[in-house]
Amino acid sequence: MSSPSARRLHTIAGAIVLAAFVVEHVATNASVLWGADAYDRVVGSIQRWKLLALFEVVFILLPLAYHAIYGLRLLARPSADAEVERFGDRRLWVLQRVSATVVFLFVAVHLWELRVQRLFFGLDPAALHTVLTAHLSWTYAGVPWLALFYLLGVAATSFHLANGLFAASALKGWATRRMRVLTSIVGGAVFVAGALTVLGFATGTQFSSDPSGANAPPCGSVVAPK
């Protein structure tokens, strides 16, 4: 595969496939803001879908792996001026690379906490809310380190998404001020929803009370992350 083709595929995997997944993933997980039952209805039903494993491999893991591996290759070499210009500013190009590193670490931790535990260690989909609540409310020396790391990861992902979408639009000649505003709105919305979700798990904050009374208080003081 030629380098331009590989670079174009990297852009497509990120700007279309993974961008759509990030928006969907953040939106569905934000259901925790309406309580544990709402989270289980939305996320739990997805996790119990029989074809989920096949869907994740074909439409998420493969594009993610390619985008990450080729992205690491890009980090290891200098980029042409034309590639830098797609971001509109060299500083944004640098921040794109920095955010890529943070996102890579964030995704690795997130996959280990949930996907690996579910696939290889028997984590029940019904326990996802309990596990995330325990982990994100866990503190050491009074500081919720994992929740702070998740907030950093959400911020890096939101910026990487918005900045990457703008750079991708430059390939079609759409990199206008209006496009910058639009992609910034998308990134800002993802950050707000993602940050509120992290705070929801970490503190128990939600938009409405759970009428069933099934929500438990944060249990990080009892269960530490693996």
mmCIF file of C-alpha atoms in Angstrom:
data_model
loop_
_atom_site.group_PDB
_atom_site.id
_atom_site.type_symbol
_atom_site.label_atom_id
_atom_site.label_comp_id
_atom_site.label_asym_id
_atom_site.label_seq_id
_atom_site.Cartn_x
_atom_site.Cartn_y
_atom_site.Cartn_z
ATOM 1 C CA MET A 1 0.000 0.000 0.000
ATOM 2 C CA SER A 2 1.434 3.402 -0.971
ATOM 3 C CA SER A 3 2.136 5.942 1.742
ATOM 4 C CA PRO A 4 -0.574 8.383 0.551
ATOM 5 C CA SER A 5 -3.120 5.553 0.503
ATOM 6 C CA ALA A 6 -2.097 4.419 3.967
ATOM 7 C CA ARG A 7 -2.321 7.991 5.250
ATOM 8 C CA ARG A 8 -5.759 8.417 3.665
ATOM 9 C CA LEU A 9 -6.980 5.166 5.229
ATOM 10 C CA HIS A 10 -5.656 6.352 8.585
ATOM 11 C CA THR A 11 -7.684 9.552 8.201
ATOM 12 C CA ILE A 12 -10.836 7.678 7.162
ATOM 13 C CA ALA A 13 -10.529 5.241 10.071
ATOM 14 C CA GLY A 14 -10.243 8.137 12.502
ATOM 15 C CA ALA A 15 -12.551 10.777 11.021
ATOM 16 C CA ILE A 16 -15.425 8.482 10.088
ATOM 17 C CA VAL A 17 -15.367 5.111 11.845
ATOM 18 C CA LEU A 18 -13.800 6.016 15.188
ATOM 19 C CA ALA A 19 -15.393 9.458 15.370
ATOM 20 C CA ALA A 20 -18.833 7.876 15.031
ATOM 21 C CA PHE A 21 -17.949 5.303 17.686
ATOM 22 C CA VAL A 22 -16.652 7.933 20.133
ATOM 23 C CA VAL A 23 -19.857 9.975 19.822
ATOM 24 C CA GLU A 24 -22.016 6.854 20.264
ATOM 25 C CA HIS A 25 -19.901 5.551 23.154
ATOM 26 C CA VAL A 26 -20.006 8.833 25.054
ATOM 27 C CA ALA A 27 -23.738 9.266 24.429
ATOM 28 C CA THR A 28 -24.676 5.792 25.646
ATOM 29 C CA ASN A 29 -22.435 5.919 28.716
ATOM 30 C CA ALA A 30 -23.903 9.293 29.658
ATOM 31 C CA SER A 31 -27.072 7.349 30.507
ATOM 32 C CA VAL A 32 -25.475 6.874 33.939
ATOM 33 C CA LEU A 33 -26.580 10.437 34.671
ATOM 34 C CA TRP A 34 -30.130 9.085 34.872
ATOM 35 C CA GLY A 35 -29.240 6.310 37.307
ATOM 36 C CA ALA A 36 -27.971 2.745 37.437
ATOM 37 C CA ASP A 37 -31.135 1.257 35.963
ATOM 38 C CA ALA A 38 -31.000 3.597 32.972
ATOM 39 C CA TYR A 39 -27.336 2.746 32.448
ATOM 40 C CA ASP A 40 -28.051 -0.968 32.539
ATOM 41 C CA ARG A 41 -30.936 -0.619 30.106
ATOM 42 C CA VAL A 42 -28.820 1.282 27.583
ATOM 43 C CA VAL A 43 -25.268 -0.027 28.008
ATOM 44 C CA GLY A 44 -26.140 -3.396 29.492
ATOM 45 C CA SER A 45 -28.434 -4.230 26.592
ATOM 46 C CA ILE A 46 -25.622 -3.428 24.155
ATOM 47 C CA GLN A 47 -23.160 -5.569 26.110
ATOM 48 C CA ARG A 48 -25.592 -8.491 26.033
ATOM 49 C CA TRP A 49 -26.059 -8.296 22.246
ATOM 50 C CA LYS A 50 -25.041 -11.670 20.779
ATOM 51 C CA LEU A 51 -23.254 -10.157 17.767
ATOM 52 C CA LEU A 52 -21.398 -7.562 19.808
ATOM 53 C CA ALA A 53 -18.034 -9.342 19.682
ATOM 54 C CA LEU A 54 -18.115 -9.608 15.877
ATOM 55 C CA PHE A 55 -19.234 -5.986 15.533
ATOM 56 C CA GLU A 56 -16.498 -4.750 17.868
ATOM 57 C CA VAL A 57 -13.755 -6.623 16.033
ATOM 58 C CA VAL A 58 -14.799 -5.552 12.516
ATOM 59 C CA PHE A 59 -16.020 -2.013 13.087
ATOM 60 C CA ILE A 60 -14.108 -0.882 16.181
ATOM 61 C CA LEU A 61 -11.006 -2.890 17.060
ATOM 62 C CA LEU A 62 -9.609 -3.238 13.524
ATOM 63 C CA PRO A 63 -10.035 0.467 12.629
ATOM 64 C CA LEU A 64 -8.745 1.408 16.086
ATOM 65 C CA ALA A 65 -5.709 -0.850 15.759
ATOM 66 C CA TYR A 66 -4.861 0.506 12.309
ATOM 67 C CA HIS A 67 -5.374 4.116 13.355
ATOM 68 C CA ALA A 68 -3.236 3.612 16.471
ATOM 69 C CA ILE A 69 -0.421 1.637 14.823
ATOM 70 C CA TYR A 70 -0.134 3.936 11.829
ATOM 71 C CA GLY A 71 -0.463 6.895 14.180
ATOM 72 C CA LEU A 72 2.523 5.648 16.189
ATOM 73 C CA ARG A 73 4.446 5.438 12.927
ATOM 74 C CA LEU A 74 3.566 9.060 12.202
ATOM 75 C CA LEU A 75 4.758 10.086 15.647
ATOM 76 C CA ALA A 76 8.160 8.572 14.905
ATOM 77 C CA ARG A 77 8.857 10.620 11.792
ATOM 78 C CA PRO A 78 8.730 14.296 10.830
ATOM 79 C CA SER A 79 5.758 15.390 8.774
ATOM 80 C CA ALA A 80 5.687 17.307 5.526
ATOM 81 C CA ASP A 81 4.639 20.949 5.572
ATOM 82 C CA ALA A 82 1.478 20.054 3.654
ATOM 83 C CA GLU A 83 0.382 17.743 6.467
ATOM 84 C CA VAL A 84 1.044 20.395 9.102
ATOM 85 C CA GLU A 85 -0.912 22.972 7.099
ATOM 86 C CA ARG A 86 -4.052 20.817 7.257
ATOM 87 C CA PHE A 87 -4.341 21.709 10.939
ATOM 88 C CA GLY A 88 -4.096 25.430 10.235
ATOM 89 C CA ASP A 89 -1.371 25.983 12.833
ATOM 90 C CA ARG A 90 1.812 24.093 13.715
ATOM 91 C CA ARG A 91 0.889 24.251 17.393
ATOM 92 C CA LEU A 92 -2.336 22.388 16.682
ATOM 93 C CA TRP A 93 -0.372 19.771 14.773
ATOM 94 C CA VAL A 94 1.940 19.341 17.778
ATOM 95 C CA LEU A 95 -1.024 19.128 20.153
ATOM 96 C CA GLN A 96 -2.580 16.512 17.894
ATOM 97 C CA ARG A 97 0.475 14.331 18.398
ATOM 98 C CA VAL A 98 0.573 14.963 22.150
ATOM 99 C CA SER A 99 -3.140 14.197 22.509
ATOM 100 C CA ALA A 100 -2.660 11.021 20.451
ATOM 101 C CA THR A 101 -0.205 9.728 23.052
ATOM 102 C CA VAL A 102 -2.599 10.483 25.913
ATOM 103 C CA VAL A 103 -5.513 8.904 24.045
ATOM 104 C CA PHE A 104 -3.457 5.771 23.371
ATOM 105 C CA LEU A 105 -2.751 5.338 27.111
ATOM 106 C CA PHE A 106 -6.357 6.160 28.027
ATOM 107 C CA VAL A 107 -7.796 3.617 25.591
ATOM 108 C CA ALA A 108 -5.342 0.953 26.798
ATOM 109 C CA VAL A 109 -6.439 1.446 30.422
ATOM 110 C CA HIS A 110 -10.121 1.588 29.480
ATOM 111 C CA LEU A 111 -9.886 -1.602 27.413
ATOM 112 C CA TRP A 112 -8.109 -3.410 30.239
ATOM 113 C CA GLU A 113 -10.675 -2.315 32.814
ATOM 114 C CA LEU A 114 -13.717 -3.415 30.854
ATOM 115 C CA ARG A 115 -13.227 -5.250 27.554
ATOM 116 C CA VAL A 116 -10.366 -7.496 28.668
ATOM 117 C CA GLN A 117 -12.079 -8.235 31.980
ATOM 118 C CA ARG A 118 -15.316 -9.111 30.182
ATOM 119 C CA LEU A 119 -13.762 -11.246 27.456
ATOM 120 C CA PHE A 120 -11.165 -13.150 29.477
ATOM 121 C CA PHE A 121 -12.065 -12.881 33.157
ATOM 122 C CA GLY A 122 -15.837 -13.284 33.117
ATOM 123 C CA LEU A 123 -16.952 -9.761 34.009
ATOM 124 C CA ASP A 124 -20.743 -9.770 33.859
ATOM 125 C CA PRO A 125 -22.314 -6.909 31.832
ATOM 126 C CA ALA A 126 -24.648 -6.330 34.780
ATOM 127 C CA ALA A 127 -21.600 -5.459 36.911
ATOM 128 C CA LEU A 128 -20.288 -2.679 34.650
ATOM 129 C CA HIS A 129 -21.953 0.102 36.630
ATOM 130 C CA THR A 130 -20.660 -1.277 39.917
ATOM 131 C CA VAL A 131 -17.112 -1.701 38.600
ATOM 132 C CA LEU A 132 -16.902 1.763 37.074
ATOM 133 C CA THR A 133 -18.416 3.364 40.158
ATOM 134 C CA ALA A 134 -15.918 1.576 42.384
ATOM 135 C CA HIS A 135 -12.921 2.423 40.233
ATOM 136 C CA LEU A 136 -13.721 6.050 39.471
ATOM 137 C CA SER A 137 -14.672 6.866 43.066
ATOM 138 C CA TRP A 138 -11.528 5.222 44.438
ATOM 139 C CA THR A 139 -9.115 7.628 46.106
ATOM 140 C CA TYR A 140 -5.555 7.507 47.355
ATOM 141 C CA ALA A 141 -4.469 10.151 49.856
ATOM 142 C CA GLY A 142 -7.838 11.759 49.281
ATOM 143 C CA VAL A 143 -7.270 12.202 45.528
ATOM 144 C CA PRO A 144 -9.430 10.361 42.932
ATOM 145 C CA TRP A 145 -6.482 9.558 40.664
ATOM 146 C CA LEU A 146 -8.275 7.294 38.226
ATOM 147 C CA ALA A 147 -11.173 9.734 37.794
ATOM 148 C CA LEU A 148 -8.673 12.537 37.098
ATOM 149 C CA PHE A 149 -6.911 10.321 34.565
ATOM 150 C CA TYR A 150 -10.249 9.614 32.897
ATOM 151 C CA LEU A 151 -11.001 13.348 32.733
ATOM 152 C CA LEU A 152 -7.612 13.907 31.120
ATOM 153 C CA GLY A 153 -8.328 11.080 28.685
ATOM 154 C CA VAL A 154 -11.750 12.516 27.823
ATOM 155 C CA ALA A 155 -10.205 15.953 27.240
ATOM 156 C CA ALA A 156 -7.463 14.515 25.012
ATOM 157 C CA THR A 157 -9.963 12.412 23.070
ATOM 158 C CA SER A 158 -12.292 15.386 22.540
ATOM 159 C CA PHE A 159 -9.472 17.605 21.305
ATOM 160 C CA HIS A 160 -7.984 14.866 19.110
ATOM 161 C CA LEU A 161 -11.407 14.230 17.587
ATOM 162 C CA ALA A 162 -12.219 17.886 16.865
ATOM 163 C CA ASN A 163 -8.743 18.736 15.594
ATOM 164 C CA GLY A 164 -8.583 15.568 13.491
ATOM 165 C CA LEU A 165 -11.982 16.211 11.923
ATOM 166 C CA PHE A 166 -10.861 19.697 10.905
ATOM 167 C CA ALA A 167 -7.637 18.344 9.407
ATOM 168 C CA ALA A 168 -9.609 15.677 7.550
ATOM 169 C CA SER A 169 -11.921 18.339 6.121
ATOM 170 C CA ALA A 170 -8.863 20.056 4.623
ATOM 171 C CA LEU A 171 -8.405 17.071 2.311
ATOM 172 C CA LYS A 172 -11.667 18.060 0.631
ATOM 173 C CA GLY A 173 -11.006 21.772 0.756
ATOM 174 C CA TRP A 174 -13.592 22.302 3.513
ATOM 175 C CA ALA A 175 -11.201 23.701 6.122
ATOM 176 C CA THR A 176 -13.000 27.003 6.676
ATOM 177 C CA ARG A 177 -13.618 29.068 9.801
ATOM 178 C CA ARG A 178 -17.143 27.674 9.881
ATOM 179 C CA MET A 179 -15.759 24.132 9.819
ATOM 180 C CA ARG A 180 -13.424 24.994 12.696
ATOM 181 C CA VAL A 181 -16.400 26.196 14.720
ATOM 182 C CA LEU A 182 -18.421 23.099 13.844
ATOM 183 C CA THR A 183 -15.668 20.639 14.778
ATOM 184 C CA SER A 184 -14.989 22.593 17.974
ATOM 185 C CA ILE A 185 -18.659 22.278 18.917
ATOM 186 C CA VAL A 186 -18.507 18.521 18.323
ATOM 187 C CA GLY A 187 -15.373 18.212 20.436
ATOM 188 C CA GLY A 188 -16.820 20.420 23.171
ATOM 189 C CA ALA A 189 -20.043 18.402 23.298
ATOM 190 C CA VAL A 190 -18.089 15.149 23.568
ATOM 191 C CA PHE A 191 -15.973 16.587 26.385
ATOM 192 C CA VAL A 192 -18.953 17.897 28.369
ATOM 193 C CA ALA A 193 -20.864 14.615 28.042
ATOM 194 C CA GLY A 194 -17.766 12.547 28.819
ATOM 195 C CA ALA A 195 -16.712 14.666 31.800
ATOM 196 C CA LEU A 196 -20.219 14.599 33.283
ATOM 197 C CA THR A 197 -20.255 10.822 32.861
ATOM 198 C CA VAL A 198 -16.952 10.452 34.730
ATOM 199 C CA LEU A 199 -18.254 12.720 37.510
ATOM 200 C CA GLY A 200 -21.475 10.721 37.564
ATOM 201 C CA PHE A 201 -19.604 7.506 38.250
ATOM 202 C CA ALA A 202 -17.130 9.121 40.645
ATOM 203 C CA THR A 203 -19.574 11.112 42.775
ATOM 204 C CA GLY A 204 -22.995 9.594 42.124
ATOM 205 C CA THR A 205 -24.209 12.858 40.584
ATOM 206 C CA GLN A 206 -27.187 12.399 38.274
ATOM 207 C CA PHE A 207 -29.902 14.464 36.609
ATOM 208 C CA SER A 208 -32.751 12.530 38.179
ATOM 209 C CA SER A 209 -33.132 10.211 41.138
ATOM 210 C CA ASP A 210 -33.492 6.492 40.626
ATOM 211 C CA PRO A 211 -37.074 5.670 41.632
ATOM 212 C CA SER A 212 -36.139 2.080 42.327
ATOM 213 C CA GLY A 213 -33.578 3.124 44.901
ATOM 214 C CA ALA A 214 -31.125 0.748 43.247
ATOM 215 C CA ASN A 215 -28.283 3.241 43.058
ATOM 216 C CA ALA A 216 -25.609 2.600 45.606
ATOM 217 C CA PRO A 217 -23.291 5.313 46.934
ATOM 218 C CA PRO A 218 -19.772 5.410 45.498
ATOM 219 C CA CYS A 219 -17.944 2.404 46.835
ATOM 220 C CA GLY A 220 -14.373 3.353 46.017
ATOM 221 C CA SER A 221 -13.547 3.447 49.688
ATOM 222 C CA VAL A 222 -14.120 -0.296 49.751
ATOM 223 C CA VAL A 223 -13.010 -1.529 46.337
ATOM 224 C CA ALA A 224 -9.776 -0.381 44.736
ATOM 225 C CA PRO A 225 -9.136 -0.617 40.991
ATOM 226 C CA LYS A 226 -7.375 -3.676 39.672
#
